[in-house]
Amino acid sequence: MITPSESQIATLMSLPAESPLAVLNLFQFNVRARYSEVDPEFGTPAGEVTGAEAFGRYGEVAGKLLEECGGRVVFSEPVAQVMIGAEDVAWDVAAIMFFPTRRDFILMLGNPDFEAVSRHRKAALASHYMLHLAGDRFVSSGS
């Protein structure tokens, strides 16, 4: 699953909008990007890339939008091993993003530039877990 369910969106909208938010992501890339028939890259040389390359396209724009809303990537690193948990998912990257408020996260999701570039994320990912965490510890620490 790479998109939230209706109940997950409802929970997001019910939580305090002004609370700082940290977002833990686990990403598993497709070996080859899987663009949809409605994407301009579909069936063209631009669509013949790895999942990691497609995710890089997404990251270029999404990273700028994250910074514009006052957020930042706290860390993003390759996963060396799943030590505890399901062994049938080979996560490629783990990352934490910080948003000053949950509202900033929601506003970024609705940004037309974010919506447009999300096609690369969808083409890139075989699996994606996103966990929302309290972001208070990242407000003053800057890390």
Coordinates of N, CA and C in Angstrom, one line a residue:
M1 N 0.8 -1.2 0.0 CA 0.0 0.0 0.0 C 0.9 1.2 0.0
I2 N 0.6 2.2 -0.9 CA 1.4 3.4 -0.9 C 0.6 4.7 -0.8
T3 N -0.7 4.5 -0.5 CA -1.6 5.7 -0.3 C -2.4 5.4 1.0
P4 N -2.7 6.4 1.7 CA -3.5 6.2 2.9 C -5.0 5.8 2.7
S5 N -5.5 5.1 3.6 CA -6.9 4.7 3.6 C -7.8 5.9 4.0
E6 N -9.1 5.8 3.8 CA -10.0 6.9 4.2 C -9.9 7.0 5.8
S7 N -9.8 5.9 6.5 CA -9.8 6.0 7.9 C -8.5 6.6 8.4
Q8 N -7.4 6.4 7.7 CA -6.1 7.0 8.1 C -6.2 8.5 7.9
I9 N -6.8 8.9 6.8 CA -7.0 10.4 6.5 C -7.9 11.0 7.6
A10 N -8.9 10.3 8.0 CA -9.9 10.8 9.0 C -9.1 11.0 10.3
T11 N -8.3 10.0 10.7 CA -7.5 10.1 11.9 C -6.5 11.3 11.8
L12 N -5.9 11.5 10.7 CA -5.0 12.6 10.5 C -5.7 13.9 10.7
M13 N -6.9 14.0 10.2 CA -7.6 15.3 10.2 C -8.2 15.5 11.6
S14 N -8.3 14.5 12.5 CA -8.8 14.6 13.8 C -7.8 15.0 14.8
L15 N -6.5 14.9 14.5 CA -5.5 15.2 15.5 C -5.1 16.7 15.5
P16 N -4.5 17.2 16.6 CA -4.2 18.6 16.7 C -3.4 19.1 15.6
A17 N -3.9 20.1 14.9 CA -3.3 20.7 13.7 C -2.0 21.4 14.0
E18 N -1.9 22.0 15.2 CA -0.7 22.8 15.5 C 0.4 22.1 16.1
S19 N 0.3 20.8 16.3 CA 1.3 20.0 17.0 C 2.5 19.7 16.0
P20 N 3.7 19.8 16.5 CA 4.9 19.4 15.6 C 4.7 18.0 15.2
L21 N 5.2 17.6 14.0 CA 5.1 16.3 13.5 C 6.4 15.8 12.9
A22 N 6.7 14.5 13.3 CA 7.8 13.8 12.7 C 7.2 12.7 12.0
V23 N 7.7 12.4 10.8 CA 7.2 11.4 9.9 C 8.3 10.3 9.6
L24 N 8.1 9.1 10.1 CA 9.0 8.0 9.9 C 8.5 7.3 8.6
N25 N 9.4 7.2 7.6 CA 9.1 6.5 6.4 C 10.0 5.3 6.2
L26 N 9.4 4.2 5.7 CA 10.1 3.0 5.3 C 9.8 2.9 3.8
F27 N 10.8 2.9 2.9 CA 10.5 2.8 1.5 C 11.1 1.5 0.9
Q28 N 10.3 0.9 0.1 CA 10.8 -0.2 -0.7 C 10.6 0.1 -2.2
F29 N 11.6 0.2 -3.0 CA 11.5 0.6 -4.4 C 11.2 -0.5 -5.3
N30 N 10.4 -0.2 -6.3 CA 10.3 -1.2 -7.4 C 11.6 -1.3 -8.1
V31 N 11.9 -2.4 -8.7 CA 13.2 -2.6 -9.4 C 13.1 -1.6 -10.6
R32 N 12.0 -1.6 -11.3 CA 11.8 -0.7 -12.5 C 10.6 0.2 -12.1
A33 N 10.7 1.5 -12.4 CA 9.5 2.3 -12.1 C 8.3 1.9 -12.8
R34 N 7.1 2.0 -12.2 CA 5.9 1.6 -12.8 C 4.9 2.8 -12.9
Y35 N 5.2 3.5 -14.0 CA 4.3 4.7 -14.3 C 3.0 4.2 -14.8
S36 N 1.9 5.0 -14.5 CA 0.6 4.7 -14.9 C 0.4 5.2 -16.3
E37 N -0.6 4.7 -17.0 CA -0.9 5.1 -18.4 C -1.2 6.6 -18.5
V38 N -1.7 7.2 -17.4 CA -2.0 8.6 -17.5 C -0.8 9.5 -17.2
D39 N 0.4 8.9 -16.8 CA 1.6 9.7 -16.6 C 2.3 10.0 -17.9
P40 N 2.9 11.2 -18.0 CA 3.6 11.5 -19.3 C 4.8 10.6 -19.5
E41 N 5.3 10.0 -18.5 CA 6.5 9.2 -18.7 C 6.1 7.8 -19.2
F42 N 4.9 7.4 -19.1 CA 4.5 6.0 -19.5 C 4.8 5.8 -20.9
G43 N 5.5 4.6 -21.2 CA 5.8 4.2 -22.5 C 6.8 5.1 -23.2
T44 N 7.5 5.9 -22.5 CA 8.6 6.7 -23.1 C 9.9 6.4 -22.5
P45 N 11.0 6.8 -23.1 CA 12.3 6.6 -22.4 C 12.4 7.2 -21.0
A46 N 11.7 8.3 -20.8 CA 11.7 8.9 -19.4 C 11.1 8.0 -18.4
G47 N 10.3 7.0 -18.8 CA 9.7 6.1 -17.9 C 10.5 4.8 -17.6
E48 N 11.6 4.7 -18.4 CA 12.4 3.5 -18.3 C 13.5 3.7 -17.3
V49 N 13.2 3.9 -16.1 CA 14.1 4.1 -15.0 C 13.9 3.2 -13.8
T50 N 14.8 3.1 -12.9 CA 14.6 2.3 -11.7 C 13.6 3.0 -10.8
G51 N 13.1 2.3 -9.8 CA 12.3 2.9 -8.8 C 13.0 3.9 -8.0
A52 N 14.3 3.7 -7.7 CA 15.1 4.6 -7.0 C 15.3 5.9 -7.8
E53 N 15.5 5.8 -9.1 CA 15.6 7.0 -9.9 C 14.3 7.8 -10.0
A54 N 13.2 7.1 -10.1 CA 11.9 7.8 -10.1 C 11.7 8.5 -8.7
F55 N 12.1 7.8 -7.6 CA 11.9 8.4 -6.3 C 12.8 9.7 -6.2
G56 N 14.0 9.7 -6.8 CA 14.8 10.8 -6.9 C 14.2 12.0 -7.5
R57 N 13.4 11.8 -8.6 CA 12.6 12.8 -9.2 C 11.6 13.4 -8.3
Y58 N 10.9 12.6 -7.5 CA 10.0 13.0 -6.5 C 10.7 13.8 -5.5
G59 N 11.8 13.3 -5.0 CA 12.5 13.9 -3.9 C 13.0 15.3 -4.2
E60 N 13.4 15.6 -5.4 CA 13.9 16.9 -5.8 C 12.8 18.0 -5.5
V61 N 11.6 17.7 -5.9 CA 10.5 18.7 -5.7 C 9.9 18.6 -4.3
A62 N 9.7 17.4 -3.8 CA 9.1 17.3 -2.5 C 10.0 17.9 -1.4
G63 N 11.3 17.7 -1.6 CA 12.3 18.3 -0.6 C 12.2 19.8 -0.6
K64 N 12.1 20.4 -1.7 CA 11.9 21.9 -1.7 C 10.6 22.3 -1.1
L65 N 9.6 21.6 -1.3 CA 8.3 21.9 -0.7 C 8.3 21.7 0.8
L66 N 9.0 20.7 1.2 CA 9.2 20.5 2.7 C 9.9 21.6 3.3
E67 N 11.0 22.1 2.7 CA 11.7 23.3 3.2 C 10.9 24.5 3.2
E68 N 10.1 24.7 2.1 CA 9.2 25.9 2.0 C 8.2 26.0 3.2
C69 N 7.8 24.9 3.7 CA 6.8 24.9 4.8 C 7.5 24.9 6.2
G70 N 8.8 25.0 6.2 CA 9.6 25.1 7.4 C 10.1 23.7 7.9
G71 N 9.9 22.7 7.1 CA 10.3 21.4 7.5 C 11.7 21.0 7.0
R72 N 12.1 19.8 7.4 CA 13.4 19.3 6.9 C 13.5 17.8 7.0
V73 N 14.4 17.3 6.3 CA 14.7 15.9 6.4 C 15.7 15.7 7.6
V74 N 15.3 15.0 8.6 CA 16.1 14.8 9.8 C 17.2 13.8 9.4
F75 N 16.8 12.7 8.8 CA 17.8 11.7 8.2 C 17.1 10.9 7.2
S76 N 17.9 10.4 6.3 CA 17.5 9.5 5.2 C 18.7 8.5 4.9
E77 N 18.5 7.3 5.2 CA 19.6 6.3 5.1 C 19.2 5.0 4.5
P78 N 20.1 4.3 3.8 CA 19.7 3.0 3.3 C 19.5 2.0 4.5
V79 N 18.6 1.1 4.4 CA 18.4 0.1 5.4 C 19.3 -1.1 5.2
A80 N 20.1 -1.4 6.2 CA 21.1 -2.5 6.1 C 20.4 -3.9 6.3
Q81 N 19.5 -3.9 7.3 CA 18.9 -5.2 7.6 C 17.6 -4.9 8.4
V82 N 16.6 -5.8 8.3 CA 15.5 -5.9 9.2 C 15.9 -6.9 10.3
M83 N 16.1 -6.3 11.5 CA 16.6 -7.2 12.6 C 15.4 -7.9 13.3
I84 N 14.3 -7.1 13.5 CA 13.1 -7.7 14.1 C 11.9 -7.3 13.2
G85 N 11.1 -8.2 12.8 CA 9.9 -7.9 12.0 C 9.9 -8.8 10.8
A86 N 8.9 -8.6 9.9 CA 8.7 -9.4 8.7 C 9.9 -9.3 7.9
E87 N 10.4 -10.5 7.5 CA 11.6 -10.6 6.6 C 11.3 -10.6 5.1
D88 N 10.0 -10.6 4.8 CA 9.6 -10.6 3.4 C 9.5 -9.3 2.7
V89 N 9.8 -8.2 3.5 CA 9.8 -6.9 2.9 C 11.3 -6.4 3.0
A90 N 11.9 -6.1 1.9 CA 13.3 -5.6 1.9 C 13.3 -4.1 1.8
W91 N 13.2 -3.4 2.9 CA 13.2 -1.9 2.9 C 14.5 -1.4 2.3
D92 N 14.4 -0.4 1.5 CA 15.6 0.2 0.9 C 16.1 1.4 1.6
V93 N 15.2 2.2 2.1 CA 15.5 3.5 2.8 C 14.6 3.7 4.0
A94 N 15.2 4.2 5.0 CA 14.4 4.7 6.2 C 14.7 6.2 6.3
A95 N 13.6 7.0 6.6 CA 13.8 8.4 6.6 C 12.8 9.0 7.6
I96 N 13.3 10.1 8.3 CA 12.4 10.9 9.1 C 12.4 12.3 8.6
M97 N 11.2 12.8 8.4 CA 10.9 14.2 8.0 C 10.3 14.9 9.1
F98 N 10.6 16.2 9.4 CA 10.0 17.0 10.4 C 9.2 18.1 9.8
F99 N 8.0 18.3 10.3 CA 7.1 19.4 9.9 C 6.8 20.2 11.2
P100 N 6.9 21.6 11.1 CA 6.6 22.4 12.3 C 5.3 22.1 12.9
T101 N 4.3 21.8 12.0 CA 2.9 21.5 12.5 C 2.3 20.4 11.6
R102 N 1.4 19.7 12.1 CA 0.6 18.8 11.3 C -0.1 19.5 10.2
R103 N -0.5 20.7 10.4 CA -1.2 21.6 9.4 C -0.2 21.8 8.2
D104 N 1.1 22.0 8.5 CA 2.0 22.2 7.4 C 2.1 20.9 6.5
F105 N 2.1 19.7 7.2 CA 2.1 18.5 6.4 C 0.8 18.4 5.5
I106 N -0.3 18.7 6.1 CA -1.6 18.6 5.3 C -1.6 19.6 4.2
L107 N -1.1 20.8 4.4 CA -1.0 21.8 3.3 C -0.1 21.4 2.2
M108 N 1.1 20.8 2.6 CA 2.0 20.3 1.5 C 1.3 19.2 0.7
L109 N 0.5 18.3 1.3 CA -0.1 17.3 0.6 C -1.1 17.8 -0.5
G110 N -1.7 19.0 -0.2 CA -2.7 19.6 -1.1 C -2.0 20.6 -2.1
N111 N -0.7 20.8 -2.0 CA 0.0 21.7 -2.9 C -0.1 21.1 -4.3
P112 N -0.5 21.9 -5.3 CA -0.6 21.3 -6.7 C 0.7 20.8 -7.2
D113 N 1.9 21.4 -6.8 CA 3.2 20.9 -7.3 C 3.5 19.6 -6.6
F114 N 3.1 19.4 -5.3 CA 3.3 18.1 -4.7 C 2.4 17.0 -5.3
E115 N 1.1 17.4 -5.6 CA 0.2 16.4 -6.2 C 0.8 16.0 -7.5
A116 N 1.3 16.9 -8.3 CA 1.9 16.6 -9.7 C 3.1 15.7 -9.6
V117 N 4.0 16.0 -8.7 CA 5.2 15.2 -8.6 C 5.0 13.8 -7.9
S118 N 3.9 13.7 -7.2 CA 3.6 12.4 -6.5 C 3.5 11.2 -7.4
R119 N 3.3 11.5 -8.7 CA 3.3 10.3 -9.7 C 4.6 9.6 -9.7
H120 N 5.7 10.3 -9.4 CA 7.0 9.7 -9.4 C 7.2 8.8 -8.1
R121 N 6.6 9.2 -7.0 CA 6.6 8.4 -5.8 C 5.8 7.2 -6.0
K122 N 4.7 7.3 -6.6 CA 3.8 6.1 -6.8 C 4.5 5.2 -7.8
A123 N 5.1 5.7 -8.8 CA 5.8 4.8 -9.8 C 7.0 4.1 -9.1
A124 N 7.6 4.8 -8.2 CA 8.9 4.3 -7.5 C 8.7 3.2 -6.6
L125 N 7.6 3.2 -5.8 CA 7.5 2.4 -4.6 C 6.7 1.1 -4.8
A126 N 7.3 0.1 -4.3 CA 6.7 -1.2 -4.2 C 5.9 -1.3 -2.9
S127 N 6.4 -0.7 -1.8 CA 5.8 -0.6 -0.5 C 6.3 0.6 0.2
H128 N 5.4 1.1 1.1 CA 5.8 2.3 1.9 C 5.0 2.3 3.2
Y129 N 5.7 2.4 4.3 CA 5.1 2.5 5.6 C 5.4 3.9 6.0
M130 N 4.4 4.7 6.5 CA 4.5 6.0 7.0 C 3.9 6.0 8.4
L131 N 4.8 6.4 9.4 CA 4.3 6.4 10.8 C 4.5 7.9 11.3
H132 N 3.4 8.4 11.8 CA 3.4 9.8 12.4 C 3.8 9.7 13.8
L133 N 4.8 10.5 14.2 CA 5.3 10.6 15.6 C 5.2 12.0 16.1
A134 N 5.2 12.1 17.4 CA 5.3 13.4 18.0 C 6.6 14.1 17.6
G135 N 6.5 15.3 17.1 CA 7.7 16.0 16.6 C 8.3 17.0 17.6
D136 N 7.8 17.0 18.8 CA 8.3 18.0 19.8 C 9.8 18.0 20.0
R137 N 10.4 16.8 20.0 CA 11.9 16.8 20.3 C 12.7 17.4 19.2
F138 N 12.1 17.5 18.0 CA 12.8 18.1 16.9 C 12.7 19.6 16.7
V139 N 11.8 20.2 17.5 CA 11.6 21.6 17.4 C 12.8 22.4 17.9
S140 N 13.3 22.1 19.0 CA 14.4 22.9 19.5 C 15.8 22.3 19.2
S141 N 15.8 21.0 19.0 CA 17.1 20.3 18.8 C 17.8 20.6 17.5
G142 N 16.9 20.8 16.4 CA 17.5 21.1 15.1 C 18.1 19.8 14.5
S143 N 17.8 18.7 15.1 CA 18.3 17.4 14.5 C 17.3 16.4 14.2

